[in-house]
mmCIF file of C-alpha atoms and ligand atoms in Angstrom:
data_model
loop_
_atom_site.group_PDB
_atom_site.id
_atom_site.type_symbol
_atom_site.label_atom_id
_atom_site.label_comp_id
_atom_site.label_asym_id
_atom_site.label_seq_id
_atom_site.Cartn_x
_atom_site.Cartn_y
_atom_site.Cartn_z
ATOM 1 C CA UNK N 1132 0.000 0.000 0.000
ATOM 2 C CA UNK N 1133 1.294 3.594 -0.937
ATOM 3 C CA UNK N 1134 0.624 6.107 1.643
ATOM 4 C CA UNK N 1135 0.675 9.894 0.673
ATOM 5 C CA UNK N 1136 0.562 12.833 2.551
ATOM 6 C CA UNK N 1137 0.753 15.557 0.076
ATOM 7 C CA UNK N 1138 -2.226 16.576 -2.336
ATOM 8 C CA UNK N 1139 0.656 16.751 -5.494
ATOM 9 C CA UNK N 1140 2.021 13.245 -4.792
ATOM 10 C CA UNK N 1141 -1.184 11.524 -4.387
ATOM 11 C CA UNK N 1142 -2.353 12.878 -7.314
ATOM 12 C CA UNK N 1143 0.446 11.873 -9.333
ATOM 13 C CA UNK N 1144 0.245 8.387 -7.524
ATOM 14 C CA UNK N 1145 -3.431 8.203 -9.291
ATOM 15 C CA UNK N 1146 -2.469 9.071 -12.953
ATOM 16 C CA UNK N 1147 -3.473 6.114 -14.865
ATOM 17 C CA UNK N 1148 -5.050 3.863 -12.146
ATOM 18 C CA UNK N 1149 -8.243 3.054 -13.563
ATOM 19 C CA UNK N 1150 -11.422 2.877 -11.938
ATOM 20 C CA UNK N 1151 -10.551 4.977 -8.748
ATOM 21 C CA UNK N 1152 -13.137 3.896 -5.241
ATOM 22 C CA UNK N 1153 -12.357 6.719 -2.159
ATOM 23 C CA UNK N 1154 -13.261 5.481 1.055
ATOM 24 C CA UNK N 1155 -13.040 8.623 3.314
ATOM 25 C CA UNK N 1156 -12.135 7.676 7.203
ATOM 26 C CA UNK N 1157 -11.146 9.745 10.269
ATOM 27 C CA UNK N 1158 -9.013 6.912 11.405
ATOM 28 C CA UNK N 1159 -8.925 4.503 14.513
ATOM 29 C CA UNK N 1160 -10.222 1.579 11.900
ATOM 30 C CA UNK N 1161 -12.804 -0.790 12.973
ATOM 31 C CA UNK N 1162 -14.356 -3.985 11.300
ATOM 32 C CA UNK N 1163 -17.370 -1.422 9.960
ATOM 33 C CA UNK N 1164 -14.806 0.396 8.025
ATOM 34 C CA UNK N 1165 -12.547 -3.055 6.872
ATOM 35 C CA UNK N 1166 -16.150 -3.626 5.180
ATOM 36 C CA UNK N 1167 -16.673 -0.707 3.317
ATOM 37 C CA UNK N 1168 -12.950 -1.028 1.778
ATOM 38 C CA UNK N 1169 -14.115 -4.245 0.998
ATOM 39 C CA UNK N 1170 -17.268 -2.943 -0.731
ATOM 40 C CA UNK N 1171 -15.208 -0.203 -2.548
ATOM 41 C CA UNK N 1172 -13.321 -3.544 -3.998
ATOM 42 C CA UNK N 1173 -15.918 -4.545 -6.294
ATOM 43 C CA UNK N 1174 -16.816 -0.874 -7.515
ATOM 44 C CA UNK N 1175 -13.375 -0.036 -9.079
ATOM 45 C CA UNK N 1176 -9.789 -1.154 -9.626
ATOM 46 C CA UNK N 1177 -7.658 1.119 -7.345
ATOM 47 C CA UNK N 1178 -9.093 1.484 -3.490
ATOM 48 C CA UNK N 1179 -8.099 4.779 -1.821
ATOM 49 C CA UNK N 1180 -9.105 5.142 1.623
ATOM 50 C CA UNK N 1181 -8.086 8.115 3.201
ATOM 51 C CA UNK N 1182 -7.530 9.082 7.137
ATOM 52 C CA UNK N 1183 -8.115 12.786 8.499
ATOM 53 C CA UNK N 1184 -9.854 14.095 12.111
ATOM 54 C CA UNK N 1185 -10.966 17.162 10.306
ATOM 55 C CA UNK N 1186 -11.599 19.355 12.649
ATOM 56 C CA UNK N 1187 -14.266 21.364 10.621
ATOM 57 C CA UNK N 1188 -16.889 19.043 11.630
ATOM 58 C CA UNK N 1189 -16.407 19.356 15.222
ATOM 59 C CA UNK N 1190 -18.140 21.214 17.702
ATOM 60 C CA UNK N 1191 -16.104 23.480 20.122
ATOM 61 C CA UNK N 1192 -16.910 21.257 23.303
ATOM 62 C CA UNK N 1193 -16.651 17.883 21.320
ATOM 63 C CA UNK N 1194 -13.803 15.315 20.987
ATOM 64 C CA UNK N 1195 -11.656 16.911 18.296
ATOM 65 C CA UNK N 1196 -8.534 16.422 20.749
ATOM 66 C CA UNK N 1197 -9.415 13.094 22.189
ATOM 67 C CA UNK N 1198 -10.272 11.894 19.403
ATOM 68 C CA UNK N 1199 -8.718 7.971 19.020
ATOM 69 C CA UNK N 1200 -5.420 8.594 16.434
ATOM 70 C CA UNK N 1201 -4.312 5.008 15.878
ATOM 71 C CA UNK N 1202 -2.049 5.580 12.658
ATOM 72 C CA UNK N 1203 0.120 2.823 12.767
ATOM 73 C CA UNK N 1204 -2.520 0.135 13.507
ATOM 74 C CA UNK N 1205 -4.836 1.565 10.886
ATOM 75 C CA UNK N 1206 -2.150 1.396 8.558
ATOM 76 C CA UNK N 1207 -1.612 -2.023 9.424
ATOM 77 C CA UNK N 1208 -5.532 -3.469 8.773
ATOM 78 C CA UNK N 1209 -5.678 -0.943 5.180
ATOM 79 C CA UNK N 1210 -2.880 -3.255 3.968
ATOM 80 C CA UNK N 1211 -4.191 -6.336 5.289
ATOM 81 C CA UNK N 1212 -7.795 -5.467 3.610
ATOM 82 C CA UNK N 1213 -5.850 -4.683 0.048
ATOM 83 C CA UNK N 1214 -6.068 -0.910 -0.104
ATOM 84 C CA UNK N 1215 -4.005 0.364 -2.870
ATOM 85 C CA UNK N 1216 -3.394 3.533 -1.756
ATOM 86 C CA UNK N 1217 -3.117 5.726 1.356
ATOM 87 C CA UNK N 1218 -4.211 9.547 1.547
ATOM 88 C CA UNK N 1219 -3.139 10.507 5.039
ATOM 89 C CA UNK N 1220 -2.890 14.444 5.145
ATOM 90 C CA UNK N 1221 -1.480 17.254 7.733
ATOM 91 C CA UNK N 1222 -3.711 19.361 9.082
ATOM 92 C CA UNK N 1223 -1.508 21.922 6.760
ATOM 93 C CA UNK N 1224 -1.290 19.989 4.015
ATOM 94 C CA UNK N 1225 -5.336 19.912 3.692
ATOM 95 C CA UNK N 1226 -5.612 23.442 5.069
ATOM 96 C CA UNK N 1227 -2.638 25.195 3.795
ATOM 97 C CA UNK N 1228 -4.400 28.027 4.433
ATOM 98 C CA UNK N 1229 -7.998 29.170 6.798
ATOM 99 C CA UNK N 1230 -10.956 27.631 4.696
ATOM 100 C CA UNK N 1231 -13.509 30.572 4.153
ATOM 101 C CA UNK N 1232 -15.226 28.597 1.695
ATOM 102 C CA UNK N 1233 -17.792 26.158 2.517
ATOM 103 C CA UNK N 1234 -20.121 23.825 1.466
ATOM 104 C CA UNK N 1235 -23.441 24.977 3.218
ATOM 105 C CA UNK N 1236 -25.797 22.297 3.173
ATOM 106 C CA UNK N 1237 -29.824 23.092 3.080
ATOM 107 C CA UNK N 1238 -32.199 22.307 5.913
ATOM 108 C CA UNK N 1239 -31.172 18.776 6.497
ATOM 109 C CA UNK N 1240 -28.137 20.382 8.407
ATOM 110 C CA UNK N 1241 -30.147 21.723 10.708
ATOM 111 C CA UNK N 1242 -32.455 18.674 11.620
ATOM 112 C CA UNK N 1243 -31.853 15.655 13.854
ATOM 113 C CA UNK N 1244 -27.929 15.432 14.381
ATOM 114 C CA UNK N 1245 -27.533 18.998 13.006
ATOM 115 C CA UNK N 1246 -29.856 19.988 15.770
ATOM 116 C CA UNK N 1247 -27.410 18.796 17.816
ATOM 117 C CA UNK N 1248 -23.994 19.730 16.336
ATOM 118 C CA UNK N 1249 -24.539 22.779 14.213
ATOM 119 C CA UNK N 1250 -21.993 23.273 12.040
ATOM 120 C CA UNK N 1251 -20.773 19.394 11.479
ATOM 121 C CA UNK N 1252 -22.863 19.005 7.996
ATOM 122 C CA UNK N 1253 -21.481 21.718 6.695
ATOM 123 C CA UNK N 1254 -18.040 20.652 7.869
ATOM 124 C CA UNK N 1255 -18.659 17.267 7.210
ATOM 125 C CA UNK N 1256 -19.395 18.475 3.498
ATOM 126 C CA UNK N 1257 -17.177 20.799 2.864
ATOM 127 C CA UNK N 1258 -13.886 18.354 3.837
ATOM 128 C CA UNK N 1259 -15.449 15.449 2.018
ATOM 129 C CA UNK N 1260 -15.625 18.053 -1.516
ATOM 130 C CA UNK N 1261 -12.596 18.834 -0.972
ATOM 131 C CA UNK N 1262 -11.731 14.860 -0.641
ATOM 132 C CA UNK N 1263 -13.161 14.177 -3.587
ATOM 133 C CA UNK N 1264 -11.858 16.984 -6.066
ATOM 134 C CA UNK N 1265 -8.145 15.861 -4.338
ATOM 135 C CA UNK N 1266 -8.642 11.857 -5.144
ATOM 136 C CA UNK N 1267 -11.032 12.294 -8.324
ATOM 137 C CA UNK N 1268 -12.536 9.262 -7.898
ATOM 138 C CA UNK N 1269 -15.385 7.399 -9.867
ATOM 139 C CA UNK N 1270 -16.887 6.084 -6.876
ATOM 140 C CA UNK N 1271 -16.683 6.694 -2.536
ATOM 141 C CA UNK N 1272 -18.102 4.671 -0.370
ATOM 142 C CA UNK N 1273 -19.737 5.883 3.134
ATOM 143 C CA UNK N 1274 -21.432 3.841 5.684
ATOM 144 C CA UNK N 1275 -25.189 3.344 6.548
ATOM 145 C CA UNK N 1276 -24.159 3.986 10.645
ATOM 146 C CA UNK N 1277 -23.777 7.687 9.673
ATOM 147 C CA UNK N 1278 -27.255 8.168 8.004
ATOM 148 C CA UNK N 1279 -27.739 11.779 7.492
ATOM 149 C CA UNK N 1280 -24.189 12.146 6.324
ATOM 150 C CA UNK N 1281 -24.852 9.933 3.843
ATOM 151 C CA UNK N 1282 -27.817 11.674 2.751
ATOM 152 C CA UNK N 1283 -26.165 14.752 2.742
ATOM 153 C CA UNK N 1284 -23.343 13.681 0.433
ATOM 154 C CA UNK N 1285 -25.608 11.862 -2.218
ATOM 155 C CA UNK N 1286 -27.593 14.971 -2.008
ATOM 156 C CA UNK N 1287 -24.427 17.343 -2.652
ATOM 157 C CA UNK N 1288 -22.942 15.032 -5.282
ATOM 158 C CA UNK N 1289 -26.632 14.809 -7.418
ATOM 159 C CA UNK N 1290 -27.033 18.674 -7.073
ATOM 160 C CA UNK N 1291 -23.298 19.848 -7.782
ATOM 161 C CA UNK N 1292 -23.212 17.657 -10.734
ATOM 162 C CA UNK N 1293 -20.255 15.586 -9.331
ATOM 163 C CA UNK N 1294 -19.216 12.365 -12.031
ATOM 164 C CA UNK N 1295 -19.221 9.926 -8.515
ATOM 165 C CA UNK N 1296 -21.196 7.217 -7.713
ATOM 166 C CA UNK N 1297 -21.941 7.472 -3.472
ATOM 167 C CA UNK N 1298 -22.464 3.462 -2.764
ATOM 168 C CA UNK N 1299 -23.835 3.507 0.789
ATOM 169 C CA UNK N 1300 -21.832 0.482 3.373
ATOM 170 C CA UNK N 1301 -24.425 -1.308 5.604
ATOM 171 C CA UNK N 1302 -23.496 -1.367 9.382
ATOM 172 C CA UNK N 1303 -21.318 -3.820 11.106
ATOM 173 C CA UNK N 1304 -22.592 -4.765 14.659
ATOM 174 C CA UNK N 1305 -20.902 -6.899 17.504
ATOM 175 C CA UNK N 1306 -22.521 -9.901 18.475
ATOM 176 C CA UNK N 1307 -24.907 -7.933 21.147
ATOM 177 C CA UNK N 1308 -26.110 -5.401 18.254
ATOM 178 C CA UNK N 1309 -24.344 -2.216 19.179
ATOM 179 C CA UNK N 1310 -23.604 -0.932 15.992
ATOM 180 C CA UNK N 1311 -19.633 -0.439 15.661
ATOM 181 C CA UNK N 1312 -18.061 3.285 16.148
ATOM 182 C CA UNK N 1313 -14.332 4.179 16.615
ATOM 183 C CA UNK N 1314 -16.686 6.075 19.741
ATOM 184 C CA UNK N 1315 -17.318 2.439 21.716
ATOM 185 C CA UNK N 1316 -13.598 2.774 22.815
ATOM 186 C CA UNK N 1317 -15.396 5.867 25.384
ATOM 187 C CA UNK N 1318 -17.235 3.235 27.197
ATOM 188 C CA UNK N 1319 -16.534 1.929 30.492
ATOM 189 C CA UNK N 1320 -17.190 -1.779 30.865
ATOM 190 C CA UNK N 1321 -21.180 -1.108 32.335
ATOM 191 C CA UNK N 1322 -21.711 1.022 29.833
ATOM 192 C CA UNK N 1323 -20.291 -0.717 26.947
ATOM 193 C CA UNK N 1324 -23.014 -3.864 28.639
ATOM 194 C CA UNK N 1325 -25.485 -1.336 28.572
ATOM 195 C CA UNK N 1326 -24.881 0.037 25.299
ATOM 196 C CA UNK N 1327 -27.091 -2.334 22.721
ATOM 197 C CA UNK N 1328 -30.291 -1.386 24.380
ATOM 198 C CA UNK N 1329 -30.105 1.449 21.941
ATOM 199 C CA UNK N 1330 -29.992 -0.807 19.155
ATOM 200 C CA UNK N 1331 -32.674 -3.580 20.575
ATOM 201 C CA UNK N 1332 -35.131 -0.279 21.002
ATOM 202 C CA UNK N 1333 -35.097 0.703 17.513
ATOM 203 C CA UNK N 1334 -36.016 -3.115 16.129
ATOM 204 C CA UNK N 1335 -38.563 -2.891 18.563
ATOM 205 C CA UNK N 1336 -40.117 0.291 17.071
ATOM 206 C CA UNK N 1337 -39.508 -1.155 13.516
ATOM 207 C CA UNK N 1338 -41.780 -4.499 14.649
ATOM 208 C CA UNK N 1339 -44.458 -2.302 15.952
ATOM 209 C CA UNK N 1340 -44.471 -0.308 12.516
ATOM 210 C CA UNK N 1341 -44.643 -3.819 11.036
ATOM 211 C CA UNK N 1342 -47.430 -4.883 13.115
ATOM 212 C CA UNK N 1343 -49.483 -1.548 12.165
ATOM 213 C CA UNK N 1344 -48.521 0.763 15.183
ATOM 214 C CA UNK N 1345 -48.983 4.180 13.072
ATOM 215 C CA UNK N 1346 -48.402 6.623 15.841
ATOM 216 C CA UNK N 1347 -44.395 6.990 15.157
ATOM 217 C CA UNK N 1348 -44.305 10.034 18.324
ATOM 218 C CA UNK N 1349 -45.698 7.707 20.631
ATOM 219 C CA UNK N 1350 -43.217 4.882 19.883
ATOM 220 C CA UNK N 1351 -40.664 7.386 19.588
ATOM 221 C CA UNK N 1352 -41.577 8.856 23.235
ATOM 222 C CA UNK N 1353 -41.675 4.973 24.424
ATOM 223 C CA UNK N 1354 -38.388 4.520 23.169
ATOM 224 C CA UNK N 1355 -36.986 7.677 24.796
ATOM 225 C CA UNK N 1356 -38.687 6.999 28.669
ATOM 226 C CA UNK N 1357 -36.887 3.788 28.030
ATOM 227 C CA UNK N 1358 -33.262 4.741 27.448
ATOM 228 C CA UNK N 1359 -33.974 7.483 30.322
ATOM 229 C CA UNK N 1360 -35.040 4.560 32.911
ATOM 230 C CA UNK N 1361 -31.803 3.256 32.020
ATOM 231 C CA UNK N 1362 -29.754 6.155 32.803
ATOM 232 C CA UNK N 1363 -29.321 7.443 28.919
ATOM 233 C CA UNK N 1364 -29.403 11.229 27.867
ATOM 234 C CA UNK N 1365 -31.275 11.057 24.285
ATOM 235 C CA UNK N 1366 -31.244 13.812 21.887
ATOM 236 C CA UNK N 1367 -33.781 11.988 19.609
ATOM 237 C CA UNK N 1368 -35.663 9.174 18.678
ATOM 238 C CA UNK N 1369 -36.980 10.021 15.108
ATOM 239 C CA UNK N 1370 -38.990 7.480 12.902
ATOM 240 C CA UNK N 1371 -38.417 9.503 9.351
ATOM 241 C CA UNK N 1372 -39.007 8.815 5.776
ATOM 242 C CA UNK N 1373 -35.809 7.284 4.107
ATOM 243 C CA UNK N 1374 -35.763 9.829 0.750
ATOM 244 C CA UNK N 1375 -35.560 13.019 3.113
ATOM 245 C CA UNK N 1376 -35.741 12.197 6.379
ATOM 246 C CA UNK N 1377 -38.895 14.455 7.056
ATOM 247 C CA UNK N 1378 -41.606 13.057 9.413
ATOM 248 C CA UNK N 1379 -43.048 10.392 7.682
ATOM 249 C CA UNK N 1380 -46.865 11.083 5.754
ATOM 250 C CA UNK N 1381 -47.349 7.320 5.606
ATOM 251 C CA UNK N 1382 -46.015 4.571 7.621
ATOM 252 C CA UNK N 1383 -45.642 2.244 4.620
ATOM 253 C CA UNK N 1384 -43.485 3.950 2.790
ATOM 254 C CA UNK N 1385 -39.644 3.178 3.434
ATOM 255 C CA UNK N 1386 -39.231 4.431 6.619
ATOM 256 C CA UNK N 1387 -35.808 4.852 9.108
ATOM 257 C CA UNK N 1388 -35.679 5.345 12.404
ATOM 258 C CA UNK N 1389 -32.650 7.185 14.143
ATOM 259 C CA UNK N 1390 -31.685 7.669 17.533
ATOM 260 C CA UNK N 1391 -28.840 9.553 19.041
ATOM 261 C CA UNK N 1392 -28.630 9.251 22.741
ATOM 262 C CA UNK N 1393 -25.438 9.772 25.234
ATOM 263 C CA UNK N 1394 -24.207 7.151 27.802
ATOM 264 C CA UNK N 1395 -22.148 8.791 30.271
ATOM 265 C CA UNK N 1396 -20.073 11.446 28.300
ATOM 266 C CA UNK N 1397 -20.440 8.674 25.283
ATOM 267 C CA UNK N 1398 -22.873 9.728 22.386
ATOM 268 C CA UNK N 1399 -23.835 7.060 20.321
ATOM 269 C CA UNK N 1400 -25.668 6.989 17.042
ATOM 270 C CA UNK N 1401 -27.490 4.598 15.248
ATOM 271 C CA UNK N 1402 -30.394 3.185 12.647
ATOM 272 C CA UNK N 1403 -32.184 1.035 11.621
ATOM 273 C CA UNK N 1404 -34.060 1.335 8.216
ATOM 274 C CA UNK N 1405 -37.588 -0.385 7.556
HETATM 275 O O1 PAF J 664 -17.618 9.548 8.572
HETATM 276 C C1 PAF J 664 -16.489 10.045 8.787
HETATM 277 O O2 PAF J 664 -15.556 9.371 9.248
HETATM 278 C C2 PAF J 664 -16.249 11.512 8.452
HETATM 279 O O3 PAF J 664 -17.381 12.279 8.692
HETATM 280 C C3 PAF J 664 -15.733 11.725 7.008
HETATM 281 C C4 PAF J 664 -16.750 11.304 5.974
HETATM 282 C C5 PAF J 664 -14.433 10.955 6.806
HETATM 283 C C6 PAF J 664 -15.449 13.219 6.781
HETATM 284 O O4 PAF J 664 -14.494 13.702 7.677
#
């Protein structure tokens, strides 16, 4: 595996390598992301994954500094899972200079997670651009787990006309369910026990929908007095539809429903689509 660090030698690393598949990461590599290189596989011939905390997407009081930098292990599992090529940036070799322009996402920033961390989308959106006008790639793969991201990435690659095809990574769980986040490593050992109640509330409101429950606030609610009883701080439960994640007009179209709730000084996110 080539590993680059500067925008002119990865690009000149990528001259004449085919079918180029960008898996964006911000690092400390789990099984969830070993899949998605392993999806990006069978959409092109080169895989470049690349690893960068961008600090763009987070919030003054959130994790930018503790977040988990695990280079050389990361390094390790890219090569083992047959990535081609490495993009592993500086800080000043992605931001040479203050960004002052952004991507501004529309509403869906502001909704749900962007309720919650205003700013990220846009961050989130604007690095990931920037990502893909560096690597030029034909496709990019991005994982189910981060839901609204996705959504806002398709929806910026449709409108801005961008030649990439956004293939979207289904989540990889542990054995209990919790859905798997470079985040888990926060947990203490109760809470990390504690933890897939998150996941076994949302397949509960999906087999209610299933059964015919059409009152989505009241199973949201449910949900909510649930993780609360068990010590949880929840920003939302939200049964939306899947095309734009608005509040869903009827409950047999595709639906999702996404929760983001904090255990301890842990927030985890998840979904589960129906
Ligand atoms: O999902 C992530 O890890 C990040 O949001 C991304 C897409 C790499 C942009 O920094």
């Amino acid at each position: 595996m080539q590993t680059h660090s500067s925008i002119a030698d990865l690009r000149a690393a990528l001259q004449q390598r085919g079918r180029v598949v960008f898996v964006p990461t911000m690092g400390n590599l789990h099984a969830g992301h070993i899949s998605l290189m392993e999806q990006a596989r069978a959409h092109g011939d080169t895989v470049v994954a690349s690893i960068f905390v961008n600090r763009l997407q987070f919030g003054p009081n959130e994790d930018f500094d503790k977040y988990p930098r695990t280079f050389q292990a990361d390094c390790d599992k890219l090569a083992a899972a047959g990535v081609d090529v490495l993009f592993a940036p500086t800080e000043a070799d992605l931001y040479p200079e203050p960004q002052e322009y952004f991507v501004e996402p529309p509403g869906i920033q502001n909704v749900l997670d962007g309720e919650f961390r205003p700013g990220h989308f846009r961050g989130v959106a604007t690095v990931v651009l920037k990502l893909f006008n560096i690597v030029q790639p034909q496709a990019a793969v991005f994982g189910k787990k981060d839901y609204q991201q996705l959504m806002v990435i398709r929806n910026m690659t449709r409108q801005l006309a961008l030649p990439i095809a956004i293939v979207g990574g289904e989540t990889v769980r542990a054995a209990d369910g919790l859905a798997l986040s470079s985040r888990n490593g926060y947990l203490s050992e109760a809470e990390r026990a504690e933890a897939p109640r998150l996941y076994r509330l949302l397949n509960e409101i999906r087999a209610a929908i299933r059964a015919g429950q059409a009152d989505t606030v009241k199973l949201e609610n449910t949900a909510i007095a649930a993780l609360t009883a068990a010590g949880w701080k929840t920003d939302y439960v939200a049964v939306r539809q899947q095309a734009d994640l608005a509040m869903p007009k009827d409950v047999n179209a595709p639906l999702v429903v996404l929760a983001a709730s904090r255990l301890g000084t842990t927030r985890l996110i998840d979904n589960i689509e129906i």
